[in-house]
Amino acid sequence: MIKKMLIIAAMVFMVFSLFGCNTTANDRDGKIGIRGTVTEISPDGEYGAILVEGKVEEDTDYDKASVRVTKDTLIQKDALSKLHEFSDVKVGDMVEVIFDGPVAESYPVQGTAGIIRIITAKK
């Protein structure tokens, strides 16, 4: 009897663990998650995270996002075919972020960038 109760309790815990953190699988077909200004950069070795703040527009979903940048993130600027580095992103740059994978619906949202497009670089 105790063994059955422990199994049921473990199953209930697993269900709450899976659904307790509200995430959304933001549209991954090239939809821009956020367009805005880079207000903070948190390097972590060669990569890190950026905080982007903007406005929700017709073609975007969020006004503020904490964006993880990984080795798989494509960073584009000017000639879109040229690859850029995380160190090319500066506070004050206007960027567009296309998320890769689920986005945690905290505030600000948190997700990993698939693509970061630097629209205008801070001079």
mmCIF file of C-alpha atoms in Angstrom:
data_model
loop_
_atom_site.group_PDB
_atom_site.id
_atom_site.type_symbol
_atom_site.label_atom_id
_atom_site.label_comp_id
_atom_site.label_asym_id
_atom_site.label_seq_id
_atom_site.Cartn_x
_atom_site.Cartn_y
_atom_site.Cartn_z
ATOM 1 C CA MET A 1 0.000 0.000 0.000
ATOM 2 C CA ILE A 2 2.777 2.435 0.909
ATOM 3 C CA LYS A 3 4.636 1.522 -2.267
ATOM 4 C CA LYS A 4 1.548 2.365 -4.384
ATOM 5 C CA MET A 5 1.138 5.707 -2.585
ATOM 6 C CA LEU A 6 4.789 6.572 -3.200
ATOM 7 C CA ILE A 7 4.427 5.727 -6.899
ATOM 8 C CA ILE A 8 1.290 7.902 -7.178
ATOM 9 C CA ALA A 9 2.985 10.765 -5.317
ATOM 10 C CA ALA A 10 6.015 10.499 -7.622
ATOM 11 C CA MET A 11 3.761 10.592 -10.688
ATOM 12 C CA VAL A 12 1.896 13.661 -9.394
ATOM 13 C CA PHE A 13 5.225 15.363 -8.679
ATOM 14 C CA MET A 14 6.446 14.612 -12.212
ATOM 15 C CA VAL A 15 3.271 16.083 -13.750
ATOM 16 C CA PHE A 16 3.625 19.278 -11.714
ATOM 17 C CA SER A 17 7.325 19.465 -12.564
ATOM 18 C CA LEU A 18 6.597 19.224 -16.279
ATOM 19 C CA PHE A 19 3.789 21.765 -16.316
ATOM 20 C CA GLY A 20 4.696 24.000 -13.381
ATOM 21 C CA CYS A 21 7.048 26.199 -15.392
ATOM 22 C CA ASN A 22 5.046 28.019 -18.038
ATOM 23 C CA THR A 23 6.919 27.954 -21.321
ATOM 24 C CA THR A 24 5.777 28.554 -24.835
ATOM 25 C CA ALA A 25 7.276 27.137 -27.986
ATOM 26 C CA ASN A 26 7.559 30.536 -29.663
ATOM 27 C CA ASP A 27 7.068 30.318 -33.455
ATOM 28 C CA ARG A 28 10.364 28.948 -34.832
ATOM 29 C CA ASP A 29 9.801 29.654 -38.542
ATOM 30 C CA GLY A 30 11.724 32.923 -38.542
ATOM 31 C CA LYS A 31 9.271 34.977 -36.454
ATOM 32 C CA ILE A 32 10.934 37.799 -34.592
ATOM 33 C CA GLY A 33 10.467 37.352 -30.850
ATOM 34 C CA ILE A 34 11.683 40.837 -29.940
ATOM 35 C CA ARG A 35 13.075 43.921 -31.635
ATOM 36 C CA GLY A 36 14.719 46.464 -29.384
ATOM 37 C CA THR A 37 17.793 47.970 -27.830
ATOM 38 C CA VAL A 38 20.473 45.946 -26.062
ATOM 39 C CA THR A 39 20.486 47.397 -22.539
ATOM 40 C CA GLU A 40 22.793 44.899 -20.794
ATOM 41 C CA ILE A 41 25.412 42.366 -21.778
ATOM 42 C CA SER A 42 26.446 39.540 -19.452
ATOM 43 C CA PRO A 43 29.439 37.715 -20.920
ATOM 44 C CA ASP A 44 30.136 34.153 -19.848
ATOM 45 C CA GLY A 45 33.364 33.126 -21.507
ATOM 46 C CA GLU A 46 33.056 33.356 -25.281
ATOM 47 C CA TYR A 47 29.250 33.720 -25.118
ATOM 48 C CA GLY A 48 26.707 34.937 -22.584
ATOM 49 C CA ALA A 49 23.395 36.777 -22.440
ATOM 50 C CA ILE A 50 21.911 40.095 -23.501
ATOM 51 C CA LEU A 51 18.920 41.999 -22.209
ATOM 52 C CA VAL A 52 16.830 43.477 -25.022
ATOM 53 C CA GLU A 53 14.108 46.089 -24.462
ATOM 54 C CA GLY A 54 11.667 47.352 -27.082
ATOM 55 C CA LYS A 55 7.953 47.550 -27.855
ATOM 56 C CA VAL A 56 5.544 44.812 -28.824
ATOM 57 C CA GLU A 57 4.843 45.410 -32.511
ATOM 58 C CA GLU A 58 2.664 43.652 -35.088
ATOM 59 C CA ASP A 59 5.510 41.282 -35.978
ATOM 60 C CA THR A 60 6.995 40.753 -32.484
ATOM 61 C CA ASP A 61 5.837 39.036 -29.287
ATOM 62 C CA TYR A 62 7.762 40.611 -26.413
ATOM 63 C CA ASP A 63 8.863 43.996 -25.073
ATOM 64 C CA LYS A 64 11.686 42.755 -22.843
ATOM 65 C CA ALA A 65 13.770 39.588 -23.066
ATOM 66 C CA SER A 66 16.804 38.007 -21.467
ATOM 67 C CA VAL A 67 18.455 36.281 -24.407
ATOM 68 C CA ARG A 68 21.060 33.519 -24.081
ATOM 69 C CA VAL A 69 23.700 33.497 -26.811
ATOM 70 C CA THR A 70 25.406 30.172 -27.511
ATOM 71 C CA LYS A 71 27.875 28.766 -30.024
ATOM 72 C CA ASP A 72 24.861 27.867 -32.187
ATOM 73 C CA THR A 73 23.476 31.420 -32.294
ATOM 74 C CA LEU A 74 23.846 33.071 -35.695
ATOM 75 C CA ILE A 75 24.771 36.761 -35.321
ATOM 76 C CA GLN A 76 24.163 38.865 -38.421
ATOM 77 C CA LYS A 77 25.004 42.480 -39.212
ATOM 78 C CA ASP A 78 25.204 44.573 -42.392
ATOM 79 C CA ALA A 79 26.009 41.911 -45.001
ATOM 80 C CA LEU A 80 23.715 39.195 -43.679
ATOM 81 C CA SER A 81 25.888 36.447 -45.102
ATOM 82 C CA LYS A 82 28.844 37.368 -42.862
ATOM 83 C CA LEU A 83 28.997 35.734 -39.437
ATOM 84 C CA HIS A 84 29.720 37.876 -36.424
ATOM 85 C CA GLU A 85 30.833 37.174 -32.875
ATOM 86 C CA PHE A 86 29.082 37.712 -29.540
ATOM 87 C CA SER A 87 31.670 40.427 -28.849
ATOM 88 C CA ASP A 88 30.277 42.389 -31.847
ATOM 89 C CA VAL A 89 27.020 42.972 -29.940
ATOM 90 C CA LYS A 90 27.180 46.228 -27.937
ATOM 91 C CA VAL A 91 24.945 48.002 -25.426
ATOM 92 C CA GLY A 92 22.864 50.473 -27.431
ATOM 93 C CA ASP A 93 22.635 48.295 -30.555
ATOM 94 C CA MET A 94 19.166 47.843 -32.066
ATOM 95 C CA VAL A 95 18.625 44.109 -32.638
ATOM 96 C CA GLU A 96 16.039 41.577 -33.724
ATOM 97 C CA VAL A 97 16.005 38.210 -31.977
ATOM 98 C CA ILE A 98 14.563 34.986 -33.327
ATOM 99 C CA PHE A 99 14.375 32.492 -30.475
ATOM 100 C CA ASP A 100 15.383 28.855 -30.800
ATOM 101 C CA GLY A 101 13.302 26.536 -28.641
ATOM 102 C CA PRO A 102 10.895 27.312 -25.829
ATOM 103 C CA VAL A 103 10.741 30.695 -24.130
ATOM 104 C CA ALA A 104 10.154 30.881 -20.369
ATOM 105 C CA GLU A 105 7.179 33.178 -19.804
ATOM 106 C CA SER A 106 8.713 34.980 -16.848
ATOM 107 C CA TYR A 107 9.212 38.739 -17.041
ATOM 108 C CA PRO A 108 11.329 39.410 -18.837
ATOM 109 C CA VAL A 109 10.926 36.297 -20.976
ATOM 110 C CA GLN A 110 14.007 34.110 -21.133
ATOM 111 C CA GLY A 111 15.146 32.138 -24.137
ATOM 112 C CA THR A 112 18.024 31.125 -26.354
ATOM 113 C CA ALA A 113 18.649 33.044 -29.557
ATOM 114 C CA GLY A 114 18.733 31.150 -32.822
ATOM 115 C CA ILE A 115 19.458 34.365 -34.720
ATOM 116 C CA ILE A 116 20.398 37.869 -33.615
ATOM 117 C CA ARG A 117 20.291 40.529 -36.309
ATOM 118 C CA ILE A 118 22.093 43.758 -35.469
ATOM 119 C CA ILE A 119 19.920 46.367 -37.212
ATOM 120 C CA THR A 120 21.806 49.475 -36.145
ATOM 121 C CA ALA A 121 25.048 49.395 -34.239
ATOM 122 C CA LYS A 122 25.807 52.008 -31.616
ATOM 123 C CA LYS A 123 28.438 54.390 -32.924
#
